[in-house]
Coordinates of C-alpha atoms in Angstrom, one line a residue:
X1 CA -48.4 37.4 81.0
X2 CA -51.6 35.8 82.2
X3 CA -52.7 32.4 80.8
X4 CA -55.6 33.2 78.4
X5 CA -57.5 30.0 79.4
X6 CA -57.3 30.8 83.1
X7 CA -58.3 34.4 82.4
X8 CA -61.3 33.2 80.4
X9 CA -62.4 30.8 83.2
X10 CA -62.0 33.6 85.8
X11 CA -64.0 35.9 83.6
X12 CA -66.9 33.5 83.3
X13 CA -67.0 32.7 87.0
X14 CA -66.5 36.3 88.1
X15 CA -69.2 37.5 85.6
X16 CA -71.6 34.8 86.9
X17 CA -71.1 35.9 90.5
X18 CA -71.6 39.5 89.5
X19 CA -74.8 38.8 87.5
X20 CA -76.3 36.5 90.1
X21 CA -75.5 39.0 92.9
X22 CA -76.9 41.9 90.8
X23 CA -80.2 40.1 89.9
X24 CA -80.8 38.7 93.4
X25 CA -79.7 41.7 95.5
X26 CA -80.1 44.6 93.2
X27 CA -83.2 43.7 91.2
X28 CA -84.7 41.0 93.4
X29 CA -84.5 42.8 96.7
X30 CA -83.6 46.4 96.2
X31 CA -86.2 47.3 93.5
X32 CA -89.2 46.0 95.5
X33 CA -88.1 48.0 98.6
X34 CA -87.5 51.1 96.5
X35 CA -91.0 50.8 95.1
X36 CA -92.5 50.6 98.6
X37 CA -90.5 53.7 99.5
X38 CA -91.8 55.5 96.4
X39 CA -95.4 54.5 96.7
X40 CA -95.8 54.7 100.5
X41 CA -94.5 58.2 101.4
X42 CA -94.8 57.8 105.2
X43 CA -91.8 58.6 107.4
X44 CA -91.8 55.3 109.4
X45 CA -92.0 53.3 106.2
X46 CA -89.3 55.3 104.5
X47 CA -87.0 55.0 107.6
X48 CA -87.2 51.2 107.6
X49 CA -86.9 51.2 103.8
X50 CA -83.7 53.3 104.0
X51 CA -82.1 50.9 106.4
X52 CA -83.0 47.9 104.2
X53 CA -81.8 49.6 101.0
X54 CA -78.4 50.6 102.4
X55 CA -77.9 47.1 103.8
X56 CA -78.8 45.5 100.4
X57 CA -76.5 48.0 98.5
X58 CA -73.6 47.3 100.9
X59 CA -74.1 43.6 100.6
X60 CA -74.1 43.9 96.8
X61 CA -70.9 45.9 97.0
X62 CA -69.4 43.2 99.3
X63 CA -70.4 40.5 96.7
X64 CA -68.4 42.5 94.1
X65 CA -65.5 42.7 96.5
X66 CA -65.5 38.9 96.8
X67 CA -65.2 38.2 93.1
X68 CA -62.7 41.0 92.6
X69 CA -60.5 39.5 95.3
X70 CA -61.0 35.9 94.0
X71 CA -60.2 36.8 90.4
X72 CA -57.2 39.1 91.1
X73 CA -55.2 36.9 93.5
X74 CA -52.0 38.9 93.7
X75 CA -52.1 41.2 96.8
X76 CA -53.0 44.8 96.4
X77 CA -51.4 47.5 98.5
X78 CA -54.5 48.9 100.3
X79 CA -54.7 51.1 103.4
X80 CA -56.3 50.3 106.7
X81 CA -59.5 52.2 107.0
X82 CA -60.8 50.5 110.1
X83 CA -60.3 53.6 112.2
X84 CA -62.8 55.6 110.2
X85 CA -66.4 55.7 111.4
X86 CA -69.7 54.6 109.8
X87 CA -71.3 57.3 111.8
X88 CA -69.2 60.1 110.3
X89 CA -69.7 62.5 107.5
X90 CA -66.9 62.5 104.8
X91 CA -66.1 64.3 101.6
X92 CA -64.1 61.9 99.5
X93 CA -61.8 63.1 96.7
X94 CA -59.8 60.9 94.4
X95 CA -57.8 61.0 91.2
X96 CA -59.8 59.3 88.3
X97 CA -58.3 57.0 85.7
X98 CA -60.8 54.2 85.0
X99 CA -64.2 52.9 85.8
X100 CA -62.3 50.4 87.9
X101 CA -61.7 53.2 90.4
X102 CA -65.2 52.8 91.8
X103 CA -64.7 49.2 92.6
X104 CA -61.3 49.9 94.2
X105 CA -62.8 52.7 96.4
X106 CA -65.7 50.4 97.4
X107 CA -63.2 47.7 98.3
X108 CA -61.3 50.1 100.6
X109 CA -64.3 51.9 102.2
X110 CA -67.4 49.6 102.1
X111 CA -68.8 49.2 105.6
X112 CA -66.0 51.3 107.1
X113 CA -67.7 54.7 106.2
X114 CA -71.2 55.5 105.1
X115 CA -71.9 54.3 101.5
X116 CA -70.3 56.6 98.9
X117 CA -72.9 58.9 97.3
X118 CA -72.4 60.7 94.0
X119 CA -74.0 63.9 92.7
X120 CA -75.9 62.7 89.7
X121 CA -77.2 64.7 86.7
X122 CA -81.0 65.0 87.1
X123 CA -81.6 63.5 83.6
X124 CA -80.3 60.2 84.9
X125 CA -83.3 59.7 87.2
X126 CA -85.2 58.5 84.1
X127 CA -82.7 55.7 83.4
X128 CA -84.8 52.5 83.8
X129 CA -84.3 50.6 87.1
X130 CA -81.0 52.4 87.9
X131 CA -82.7 55.8 88.2
X132 CA -85.2 54.3 90.8
X133 CA -82.3 52.7 92.7
X134 CA -80.2 55.9 92.8
X135 CA -83.3 57.8 94.0
X136 CA -84.1 55.2 96.6
X137 CA -80.5 55.3 97.9
X138 CA -80.8 59.1 98.2
X139 CA -78.1 59.9 95.6
X140 CA -78.7 63.7 95.1
X141 CA -79.9 64.5 91.6
X142 CA -78.6 67.9 90.5
X143 CA -79.7 70.4 88.0
X144 CA -76.6 72.5 87.1
X145 CA -77.7 75.0 84.5
X146 CA -75.5 77.8 85.5
X147 CA -76.1 81.5 84.7
X148 CA -79.2 83.0 86.2
X149 CA -80.4 79.7 87.6
X150 CA -77.4 79.2 90.0
X151 CA -79.5 80.2 93.0
X152 CA -82.3 77.8 92.1
X153 CA -79.7 75.0 91.4
X154 CA -78.3 75.5 94.9
X155 CA -81.7 75.5 96.5
X156 CA -82.5 72.2 94.9
X157 CA -79.1 70.9 96.0
X158 CA -79.7 71.9 99.6
X159 CA -83.1 70.3 99.6
X160 CA -81.6 67.1 98.2
X161 CA -79.0 67.1 101.0
X162 CA -81.3 67.9 103.9
X163 CA -81.5 64.3 105.1
X164 CA -77.7 64.0 105.0
X165 CA -77.6 66.3 108.0
X166 CA -79.2 63.6 110.1
X167 CA -78.0 60.5 108.3
X168 CA -74.2 59.9 108.2
X169 CA -73.1 60.3 104.6
X170 CA -70.1 60.1 102.4
X171 CA -70.1 62.2 99.2
X172 CA -67.4 61.6 96.6
X173 CA -66.1 64.1 94.1
X174 CA -63.7 63.3 91.3
X175 CA -62.0 66.7 91.1
X176 CA -60.7 66.2 87.6
X177 CA -64.3 65.9 86.3
X178 CA -63.3 63.1 83.9
X179 CA -61.0 60.2 83.6
X180 CA -57.3 61.0 83.0
X181 CA -55.8 60.3 79.6
X182 CA -52.6 61.5 78.1
X183 CA -54.5 63.3 75.3
X184 CA -56.7 65.2 77.8
X185 CA -53.6 66.0 79.9
X186 CA -51.8 67.5 76.8
X187 CA -54.9 69.5 75.6
X188 CA -55.3 71.0 79.1
X189 CA -51.6 71.8 79.4
X190 CA -51.9 70.5 82.9
X191 CA -49.1 71.6 85.2
X192 CA -49.2 68.1 86.9
X193 CA -47.3 65.1 85.6
X194 CA -50.0 62.5 86.4
X195 CA -53.2 64.5 86.9
X196 CA -55.6 66.7 85.1
X197 CA -56.4 70.2 86.4
X198 CA -58.8 70.0 89.3
X199 CA -62.2 71.6 88.8
X200 CA -64.1 73.6 91.5
X201 CA -67.7 72.9 90.5
X202 CA -68.5 69.6 92.1
X203 CA -66.6 70.1 95.4
X204 CA -68.0 73.7 95.7
X205 CA -71.5 72.2 95.4
X206 CA -70.7 69.7 98.1
X207 CA -69.2 72.3 100.4
X208 CA -72.1 74.8 99.9
X209 CA -74.7 72.2 100.8
X210 CA -72.9 70.2 103.5
X211 CA -69.6 71.9 104.2
X212 CA -70.0 72.4 107.9
X213 CA -71.2 68.8 108.3
X214 CA -68.2 67.0 107.0
X215 CA -65.7 65.6 109.6
X216 CA -62.9 65.6 107.1
X217 CA -62.0 65.3 103.5
X218 CA -60.6 61.9 102.6
X219 CA -57.9 62.6 100.0
X220 CA -57.5 59.3 98.2
X221 CA -54.8 58.4 95.7
X222 CA -55.0 55.4 93.4
X223 CA -52.0 54.1 91.4
X224 CA -51.9 51.2 88.9
X225 CA -48.2 50.4 88.6
X226 CA -48.8 47.8 85.8
X227 CA -51.0 50.1 83.8
X228 CA -54.5 51.5 84.1
X229 CA -57.1 48.7 84.0
X230 CA -60.6 48.7 82.7
X231 CA -63.6 46.9 84.2
X232 CA -63.1 43.8 82.1
X233 CA -59.5 43.4 83.4
X234 CA -60.9 43.0 86.9
X235 CA -63.3 40.3 85.6
X236 CA -60.5 38.5 83.9
X237 CA -58.2 38.6 86.9
X238 CA -55.6 40.7 85.0
X239 CA -55.1 43.4 87.6
X240 CA -51.8 42.5 89.2
X241 CA -51.4 45.4 91.6
X242 CA -53.2 48.4 92.9
X243 CA -51.8 50.9 95.3
X244 CA -54.2 53.1 97.4
X245 CA -53.4 55.7 100.0
X246 CA -55.5 58.2 101.7
X247 CA -55.2 60.9 104.3
X248 CA -57.7 62.8 106.4
X249 CA -57.6 66.5 105.5
X250 CA -59.3 69.1 107.7
X251 CA -61.6 71.4 105.6
X252 CA -60.7 75.1 106.2
X253 CA -63.4 77.0 108.0
X254 CA -63.3 79.6 105.3
X255 CA -64.4 77.0 102.7
X256 CA -67.3 75.6 104.7
X257 CA -70.8 76.6 103.7
X258 CA -70.0 79.7 101.6
X259 CA -72.7 82.2 101.0
X260 CA -71.9 82.2 97.3
X261 CA -69.7 79.4 96.0
X262 CA -69.6 81.1 92.6
X263 CA -67.9 84.3 94.0
X264 CA -64.5 84.9 92.4
X265 CA -62.7 85.2 95.8
X266 CA -64.2 82.0 97.1
X267 CA -63.4 80.1 93.9
X268 CA -59.8 81.4 94.0
X269 CA -59.3 80.3 97.6
X270 CA -60.9 76.9 96.8
X271 CA -58.7 76.5 93.7
X272 CA -55.6 77.3 95.7
X273 CA -56.5 74.7 98.4
X274 CA -57.2 72.1 95.8
X275 CA -54.0 73.0 93.8
X276 CA -51.9 72.4 97.0
X277 CA -53.5 69.0 97.4
X278 CA -53.0 68.2 93.8
X279 CA -49.3 69.1 93.8
X280 CA -48.8 66.8 96.8
X281 CA -50.8 64.0 95.1
X282 CA -48.8 64.4 91.9
X283 CA -45.5 64.0 93.8
X284 CA -46.9 61.1 95.8
X285 CA -47.9 59.3 92.5
X286 CA -44.4 59.8 91.1
X287 CA -42.8 58.4 94.3
X288 CA -45.2 55.3 94.4
X289 CA -44.6 54.5 90.7
X290 CA -40.8 54.8 91.2
X291 CA -41.0 52.4 94.2
X292 CA -43.3 49.8 92.7
X293 CA -42.2 49.5 89.1

């Protein structure tokens, strides 16, 4: 059991580093550059702004990696991602248990592949400061109404992803659609022991807009042998172990750039492909837990 005084000191120092880094890098540097990009819509200006914005964001992520490593001193079991390319295009899939997952993924992949981008609900563009930052970093904002508007939704998605065809990009999709809990697992009657049922919506959107561009799917598995942490556990230095594995999975040609990602035949094939990956992941999680507990 961790010493509460030491945990409190770690929490104060880690929080201070997080806040200073956020205000200096995120608010102090990123927001002004984002405003220039917004107010001066010239290609040369935006090109320079994009380089600066991604450098600032990756530096902010590295600052977070520093305090996470300092506060949580026990070694984590992390994979070597040095062979991946920052000039590649990757679709990243991962099981989802906690908001801490994002920081774990960034620790593994920051500056080894292009910065992870998420499909974000269009309404979030109006969130003060953050909406501007997400827009400036080219996070694709999606309108996903369904029904008769599907074609329009996909046209908007393709437009949002146009620049990703010339700028190396990593798109992440949490296939479960939400964080795993035992209650959600039971309500779904999930056939997997450690996972919720995978959903096709997010990954179908990514494949329909960029499917032929991706070099591979990075199938990432995160396991917390000592229990699933929340964000504050990272700040307090209470995350004793994290196990991360990943493998590069070729994306089948038949799933790349479908004419209609809502077609029942396509959805069935995609669901079968994801189900195979999920069964493998579920077995891997069982094996890792048995080995490290």
